[in-house]
């Protein structure tokens, strides 16, 4: 049995002095009882103090993830989410947009990438930690699929990822809350509620 002790460190401390960065690959399986991908995302949001920039093709989240995003924004963290401005699936796009109002009210900034479809799945936080992988912010990816990711702590890659985020946001439109008539809001809410119930199928 191999000894992995030399590769372990307390994530609350700075990386070892001899290393510019620490890179930890991880995997998520629907066959065990650990939601690794979701846990990584939730931990980043819980530890953030300055900013969290998020890229995701789909934003179809459960109450726990929604609460984590809103709580981070409410405590003063600059939470920004970038989703596609041109969707690949109309139903998924409708579901993604159904989560905008509650997030916007909490202070989360949402952008849609207008040049086309955005397929990146990444978090970058506080110039010190990031993750990039295959894990979408939707039910299927977080609970039903085999997924993988890479956790980055320190190093040039995080700075490059942040710069890419800011560059992409500059090409995106920021979503602002819109008011509508009550019947239209009620009908939309009803349709969205039905679609959310069926979201594991999308």
PDB file of C-alpha atoms in Angstrom:
ATOM      1  CA  UNK A   1       0.000   0.000   0.000  1.00  0.00           C
ATOM      2  CA  UNK A   2       1.461   3.337  -1.064  1.00  0.00           C
ATOM      3  CA  UNK A   3       2.114   6.159   1.379  1.00  0.00           C
ATOM      4  CA  UNK A   4       0.478   9.392   0.182  1.00  0.00           C
ATOM      5  CA  UNK A   5       1.451  11.381   3.294  1.00  0.00           C
ATOM      6  CA  UNK A   6       4.123  13.470   1.484  1.00  0.00           C
ATOM      7  CA  UNK A   7       1.433  14.838  -0.837  1.00  0.00           C
ATOM      8  CA  UNK A   8      -0.970  15.941   1.894  1.00  0.00           C
ATOM      9  CA  UNK A   9      -1.133  19.350   3.542  1.00  0.00           C
ATOM     10  CA  UNK A  10      -3.545  21.468   5.539  1.00  0.00           C
ATOM     11  CA  UNK A  11      -5.499  23.513   2.990  1.00  0.00           C
ATOM     12  CA  UNK A  12      -5.846  26.334   5.554  1.00  0.00           C
ATOM     13  CA  UNK A  13      -2.097  26.897   5.427  1.00  0.00           C
ATOM     14  CA  UNK A  14       0.017  28.282   2.633  1.00  0.00           C
ATOM     15  CA  UNK A  15       1.437  25.751   0.143  1.00  0.00           C
ATOM     16  CA  UNK A  16       4.903  24.360   0.944  1.00  0.00           C
ATOM     17  CA  UNK A  17       7.648  26.921   0.349  1.00  0.00           C
ATOM     18  CA  UNK A  18       9.369  24.786  -2.274  1.00  0.00           C
ATOM     19  CA  UNK A  19       6.213  24.584  -4.359  1.00  0.00           C
ATOM     20  CA  UNK A  20       4.702  27.451  -6.314  1.00  0.00           C
ATOM     21  CA  UNK A  21       1.374  25.661  -6.384  1.00  0.00           C
ATOM     22  CA  UNK A  22      -0.441  22.530  -5.368  1.00  0.00           C
ATOM     23  CA  UNK A  23      -2.566  20.620  -7.898  1.00  0.00           C
ATOM     24  CA  UNK A  24      -5.016  17.967  -6.690  1.00  0.00           C
ATOM     25  CA  UNK A  25      -7.025  15.948  -9.230  1.00  0.00           C
ATOM     26  CA  UNK A  26     -10.282  14.461  -7.996  1.00  0.00           C
ATOM     27  CA  UNK A  27     -13.120  12.335  -9.296  1.00  0.00           C
ATOM     28  CA  UNK A  28     -16.819  11.987  -8.520  1.00  0.00           C
ATOM     29  CA  UNK A  29     -18.862   8.816  -8.864  1.00  0.00           C
ATOM     30  CA  UNK A  30     -22.619   8.237  -8.573  1.00  0.00           C
ATOM     31  CA  UNK A  31     -21.886   4.786  -7.126  1.00  0.00           C
ATOM     32  CA  UNK A  32     -20.699   5.989  -3.721  1.00  0.00           C
ATOM     33  CA  UNK A  33     -22.282   8.236  -1.104  1.00  0.00           C
ATOM     34  CA  UNK A  34     -19.877  11.161  -1.537  1.00  0.00           C
ATOM     35  CA  UNK A  35     -20.831  14.154  -3.675  1.00  0.00           C
ATOM     36  CA  UNK A  36     -17.244  15.244  -4.225  1.00  0.00           C
ATOM     37  CA  UNK A  37     -17.889  17.756  -6.987  1.00  0.00           C
ATOM     38  CA  UNK A  38     -20.640  19.567  -5.125  1.00  0.00           C
ATOM     39  CA  UNK A  39     -18.585  19.537  -1.921  1.00  0.00           C
ATOM     40  CA  UNK A  40     -15.655  21.223  -3.678  1.00  0.00           C
ATOM     41  CA  UNK A  41     -17.952  23.954  -4.999  1.00  0.00           C
ATOM     42  CA  UNK A  42     -19.663  24.464  -1.635  1.00  0.00           C
ATOM     43  CA  UNK A  43     -16.339  24.629   0.238  1.00  0.00           C
ATOM     44  CA  UNK A  44     -14.980  27.284  -2.117  1.00  0.00           C
ATOM     45  CA  UNK A  45     -18.105  29.393  -1.604  1.00  0.00           C
ATOM     46  CA  UNK A  46     -17.945  28.898   2.178  1.00  0.00           C
ATOM     47  CA  UNK A  47     -14.290  29.985   2.409  1.00  0.00           C
ATOM     48  CA  UNK A  48     -14.448  32.919  -0.006  1.00  0.00           C
ATOM     49  CA  UNK A  49     -13.757  36.352   1.447  1.00  0.00           C
ATOM     50  CA  UNK A  50     -13.215  38.581  -1.600  1.00  0.00           C
ATOM     51  CA  UNK A  51     -14.594  37.086  -4.825  1.00  0.00           C
ATOM     52  CA  UNK A  52     -15.730  33.911  -6.580  1.00  0.00           C
ATOM     53  CA  UNK A  53     -15.994  33.841 -10.379  1.00  0.00           C
ATOM     54  CA  UNK A  54     -17.934  30.909 -11.820  1.00  0.00           C
ATOM     55  CA  UNK A  55     -18.299  29.568 -15.364  1.00  0.00           C
ATOM     56  CA  UNK A  56     -21.006  26.985 -16.011  1.00  0.00           C
ATOM     57  CA  UNK A  57     -22.987  25.965 -19.102  1.00  0.00           C
ATOM     58  CA  UNK A  58     -26.006  25.066 -16.963  1.00  0.00           C
ATOM     59  CA  UNK A  59     -27.236  26.559 -13.703  1.00  0.00           C
ATOM     60  CA  UNK A  60     -29.812  24.075 -12.429  1.00  0.00           C
ATOM     61  CA  UNK A  61     -29.076  23.975  -8.706  1.00  0.00           C
ATOM     62  CA  UNK A  62     -30.567  22.535  -5.537  1.00  0.00           C
ATOM     63  CA  UNK A  63     -31.483  24.535  -2.439  1.00  0.00           C
ATOM     64  CA  UNK A  64     -28.113  23.885  -0.784  1.00  0.00           C
ATOM     65  CA  UNK A  65     -26.120  25.324  -3.672  1.00  0.00           C
ATOM     66  CA  UNK A  66     -28.549  28.220  -4.056  1.00  0.00           C
ATOM     67  CA  UNK A  67     -28.197  29.044  -0.354  1.00  0.00           C
ATOM     68  CA  UNK A  68     -24.394  28.873  -0.556  1.00  0.00           C
ATOM     69  CA  UNK A  69     -24.304  31.287  -3.504  1.00  0.00           C
ATOM     70  CA  UNK A  70     -26.731  33.710  -1.858  1.00  0.00           C
ATOM     71  CA  UNK A  71     -25.025  33.545   1.536  1.00  0.00           C
ATOM     72  CA  UNK A  72     -21.622  34.306   0.039  1.00  0.00           C
ATOM     73  CA  UNK A  73     -23.015  37.317  -1.821  1.00  0.00           C
ATOM     74  CA  UNK A  74     -24.872  38.582   1.251  1.00  0.00           C
ATOM     75  CA  UNK A  75     -21.735  38.544   3.381  1.00  0.00           C
ATOM     76  CA  UNK A  76     -19.981  40.786   0.844  1.00  0.00           C
ATOM     77  CA  UNK A  77     -18.247  38.336  -1.473  1.00  0.00           C
ATOM     78  CA  UNK A  78     -18.243  39.402  -5.132  1.00  0.00           C
ATOM     79  CA  UNK A  79     -20.001  36.374  -6.617  1.00  0.00           C
ATOM     80  CA  UNK A  80     -20.196  36.377 -10.407  1.00  0.00           C
ATOM     81  CA  UNK A  81     -21.639  33.629 -12.586  1.00  0.00           C
ATOM     82  CA  UNK A  82     -21.203  33.443 -16.353  1.00  0.00           C
ATOM     83  CA  UNK A  83     -23.593  31.273 -18.383  1.00  0.00           C
ATOM     84  CA  UNK A  84     -24.088  30.922 -22.168  1.00  0.00           C
ATOM     85  CA  UNK A  85     -25.855  33.684 -24.034  1.00  0.00           C
ATOM     86  CA  UNK A  86     -26.576  31.259 -26.867  1.00  0.00           C
ATOM     87  CA  UNK A  87     -27.805  27.943 -25.445  1.00  0.00           C
ATOM     88  CA  UNK A  88     -27.396  24.445 -26.819  1.00  0.00           C
ATOM     89  CA  UNK A  89     -30.616  23.241 -25.155  1.00  0.00           C
ATOM     90  CA  UNK A  90     -33.636  25.513 -24.883  1.00  0.00           C
ATOM     91  CA  UNK A  91     -35.122  23.702 -21.883  1.00  0.00           C
ATOM     92  CA  UNK A  92     -31.851  23.830 -19.942  1.00  0.00           C
ATOM     93  CA  UNK A  93     -31.535  27.524 -20.816  1.00  0.00           C
ATOM     94  CA  UNK A  94     -35.046  28.162 -19.513  1.00  0.00           C
ATOM     95  CA  UNK A  95     -34.235  26.329 -16.289  1.00  0.00           C
ATOM     96  CA  UNK A  96     -30.941  28.193 -15.901  1.00  0.00           C
ATOM     97  CA  UNK A  97     -32.690  31.553 -16.226  1.00  0.00           C
ATOM     98  CA  UNK A  98     -35.358  30.516 -13.699  1.00  0.00           C
ATOM     99  CA  UNK A  99     -32.721  30.711 -10.955  1.00  0.00           C
ATOM    100  CA  UNK A 100     -31.659  34.245 -11.847  1.00  0.00           C
ATOM    101  CA  UNK A 101     -34.220  36.246  -9.815  1.00  0.00           C
ATOM    102  CA  UNK A 102     -33.447  34.814  -6.371  1.00  0.00           C
ATOM    103  CA  UNK A 103     -29.694  35.005  -6.992  1.00  0.00           C
ATOM    104  CA  UNK A 104     -29.895  38.574  -8.276  1.00  0.00           C
ATOM    105  CA  UNK A 105     -31.917  39.648  -5.229  1.00  0.00           C
ATOM    106  CA  UNK A 106     -29.181  38.230  -2.993  1.00  0.00           C
ATOM    107  CA  UNK A 107     -26.521  40.278  -4.787  1.00  0.00           C
ATOM    108  CA  UNK A 108     -25.062  37.654  -7.115  1.00  0.00           C
ATOM    109  CA  UNK A 109     -23.922  39.117 -10.452  1.00  0.00           C
ATOM    110  CA  UNK A 110     -24.934  37.081 -13.488  1.00  0.00           C
ATOM    111  CA  UNK A 111     -23.548  37.410 -16.995  1.00  0.00           C
ATOM    112  CA  UNK A 112     -24.463  35.737 -20.273  1.00  0.00           C
ATOM    113  CA  UNK A 113     -21.654  35.185 -22.759  1.00  0.00           C
ATOM    114  CA  UNK A 114     -23.078  36.810 -25.874  1.00  0.00           C
ATOM    115  CA  UNK A 115     -20.632  35.612 -28.600  1.00  0.00           C
ATOM    116  CA  UNK A 116     -21.830  32.029 -28.263  1.00  0.00           C
ATOM    117  CA  UNK A 117     -22.090  28.931 -26.117  1.00  0.00           C
ATOM    118  CA  UNK A 118     -19.879  28.794 -23.034  1.00  0.00           C
ATOM    119  CA  UNK A 119     -18.871  25.256 -22.075  1.00  0.00           C
ATOM    120  CA  UNK A 120     -16.308  25.927 -19.313  1.00  0.00           C
ATOM    121  CA  UNK A 121     -16.862  24.593 -15.790  1.00  0.00           C
ATOM    122  CA  UNK A 122     -14.664  26.479 -13.369  1.00  0.00           C
ATOM    123  CA  UNK A 123     -14.463  28.374 -10.085  1.00  0.00           C
ATOM    124  CA  UNK A 124     -11.716  30.859  -9.192  1.00  0.00           C
ATOM    125  CA  UNK A 125     -11.594  32.422  -5.733  1.00  0.00           C
ATOM    126  CA  UNK A 126      -9.579  35.078  -3.899  1.00  0.00           C
ATOM    127  CA  UNK A 127      -6.456  34.729  -6.111  1.00  0.00           C
ATOM    128  CA  UNK A 128      -5.537  31.540  -4.264  1.00  0.00           C
ATOM    129  CA  UNK A 129      -7.819  28.636  -5.152  1.00  0.00           C
ATOM    130  CA  UNK A 130      -9.611  27.395  -8.253  1.00  0.00           C
ATOM    131  CA  UNK A 131     -11.097  24.305  -9.809  1.00  0.00           C
ATOM    132  CA  UNK A 132     -11.518  23.304 -13.437  1.00  0.00           C
ATOM    133  CA  UNK A 133     -13.165  20.123 -14.652  1.00  0.00           C
ATOM    134  CA  UNK A 134     -16.178  18.464 -16.216  1.00  0.00           C
ATOM    135  CA  UNK A 135     -18.685  19.208 -13.457  1.00  0.00           C
ATOM    136  CA  UNK A 136     -21.672  21.322 -14.498  1.00  0.00           C
ATOM    137  CA  UNK A 137     -23.826  23.028 -11.893  1.00  0.00           C
ATOM    138  CA  UNK A 138     -26.819  20.805 -12.562  1.00  0.00           C
ATOM    139  CA  UNK A 139     -28.452  17.751 -11.012  1.00  0.00           C
ATOM    140  CA  UNK A 140     -27.175  15.211 -13.516  1.00  0.00           C
ATOM    141  CA  UNK A 141     -23.561  16.331 -13.285  1.00  0.00           C
ATOM    142  CA  UNK A 142     -23.510  16.710  -9.490  1.00  0.00           C
ATOM    143  CA  UNK A 143     -25.346  13.489  -8.644  1.00  0.00           C
ATOM    144  CA  UNK A 144     -25.747  11.102 -11.597  1.00  0.00           C
ATOM    145  CA  UNK A 145     -22.619  11.284 -13.775  1.00  0.00           C
ATOM    146  CA  UNK A 146     -19.031  10.158 -13.472  1.00  0.00           C
ATOM    147  CA  UNK A 147     -17.078  13.427 -13.385  1.00  0.00           C
ATOM    148  CA  UNK A 148     -13.579  14.706 -12.696  1.00  0.00           C
ATOM    149  CA  UNK A 149     -11.858  17.935 -11.797  1.00  0.00           C
ATOM    150  CA  UNK A 150      -8.597  19.537 -10.744  1.00  0.00           C
ATOM    151  CA  UNK A 151      -8.228  21.672  -7.634  1.00  0.00           C
ATOM    152  CA  UNK A 152      -5.561  24.382  -7.856  1.00  0.00           C
ATOM    153  CA  UNK A 153      -3.993  26.102  -4.857  1.00  0.00           C
ATOM    154  CA  UNK A 154      -1.640  28.980  -5.622  1.00  0.00           C
ATOM    155  CA  UNK A 155       0.359  29.500  -8.772  1.00  0.00           C
ATOM    156  CA  UNK A 156       0.241  31.275 -12.106  1.00  0.00           C
ATOM    157  CA  UNK A 157      -2.650  29.202 -13.426  1.00  0.00           C
ATOM    158  CA  UNK A 158      -5.043  30.859 -10.993  1.00  0.00           C
ATOM    159  CA  UNK A 159      -4.008  34.321 -12.126  1.00  0.00           C
ATOM    160  CA  UNK A 160      -4.450  33.282 -15.751  1.00  0.00           C
ATOM    161  CA  UNK A 161      -7.886  31.846 -15.011  1.00  0.00           C
ATOM    162  CA  UNK A 162      -8.958  35.061 -13.291  1.00  0.00           C
ATOM    163  CA  UNK A 163      -7.795  37.133 -16.270  1.00  0.00           C
ATOM    164  CA  UNK A 164      -9.752  34.862 -18.607  1.00  0.00           C
ATOM    165  CA  UNK A 165     -12.845  35.316 -16.433  1.00  0.00           C
ATOM    166  CA  UNK A 166     -12.590  39.090 -16.555  1.00  0.00           C
ATOM    167  CA  UNK A 167     -11.966  39.041 -20.314  1.00  0.00           C
ATOM    168  CA  UNK A 168     -15.001  36.815 -20.859  1.00  0.00           C
ATOM    169  CA  UNK A 169     -17.207  39.023 -18.669  1.00  0.00           C
ATOM    170  CA  UNK A 170     -16.182  42.010 -20.777  1.00  0.00           C
ATOM    171  CA  UNK A 171     -17.710  40.205 -23.780  1.00  0.00           C
ATOM    172  CA  UNK A 172     -20.867  39.299 -21.869  1.00  0.00           C
ATOM    173  CA  UNK A 173     -24.026  41.130 -20.915  1.00  0.00           C
ATOM    174  CA  UNK A 174     -24.845  41.524 -17.260  1.00  0.00           C
ATOM    175  CA  UNK A 175     -28.345  40.453 -16.307  1.00  0.00           C
ATOM    176  CA  UNK A 176     -30.425  42.996 -14.393  1.00  0.00           C
ATOM    177  CA  UNK A 177     -33.734  42.304 -12.621  1.00  0.00           C
ATOM    178  CA  UNK A 178     -36.816  43.047 -14.689  1.00  0.00           C
ATOM    179  CA  UNK A 179     -40.328  43.659 -13.516  1.00  0.00           C
ATOM    180  CA  UNK A 180     -43.299  42.044 -15.197  1.00  0.00           C
ATOM    181  CA  UNK A 181     -47.028  41.716 -14.801  1.00  0.00           C
ATOM    182  CA  UNK A 182     -48.265  39.424 -12.035  1.00  0.00           C
ATOM    183  CA  UNK A 183     -50.091  36.913 -14.317  1.00  0.00           C
ATOM    184  CA  UNK A 184     -46.988  36.506 -16.453  1.00  0.00           C
ATOM    185  CA  UNK A 185     -44.783  36.006 -13.405  1.00  0.00           C
ATOM    186  CA  UNK A 186     -47.204  33.432 -11.982  1.00  0.00           C
ATOM    187  CA  UNK A 187     -47.395  31.487 -15.237  1.00  0.00           C
ATOM    188  CA  UNK A 188     -43.627  31.530 -15.653  1.00  0.00           C
ATOM    189  CA  UNK A 189     -43.146  30.400 -12.055  1.00  0.00           C
ATOM    190  CA  UNK A 190     -45.567  27.524 -12.573  1.00  0.00           C
ATOM    191  CA  UNK A 191     -43.812  26.354 -15.735  1.00  0.00           C
ATOM    192  CA  UNK A 192     -40.393  26.703 -14.086  1.00  0.00           C
ATOM    193  CA  UNK A 193     -41.539  24.701 -11.057  1.00  0.00           C
ATOM    194  CA  UNK A 194     -42.668  21.872 -13.322  1.00  0.00           C
ATOM    195  CA  UNK A 195     -39.411  21.943 -15.278  1.00  0.00           C
ATOM    196  CA  UNK A 196     -37.364  21.873 -12.060  1.00  0.00           C
ATOM    197  CA  UNK A 197     -39.201  18.750 -10.962  1.00  0.00           C
ATOM    198  CA  UNK A 198     -38.188  17.130 -14.236  1.00  0.00           C
ATOM    199  CA  UNK A 199     -34.642  18.591 -14.264  1.00  0.00           C
ATOM    200  CA  UNK A 200     -32.851  15.231 -13.628  1.00  0.00           C
ATOM    201  CA  UNK A 201     -34.051  14.200 -17.092  1.00  0.00           C
ATOM    202  CA  UNK A 202     -32.428  17.133 -18.900  1.00  0.00           C
TER     203      UNK A 202
END
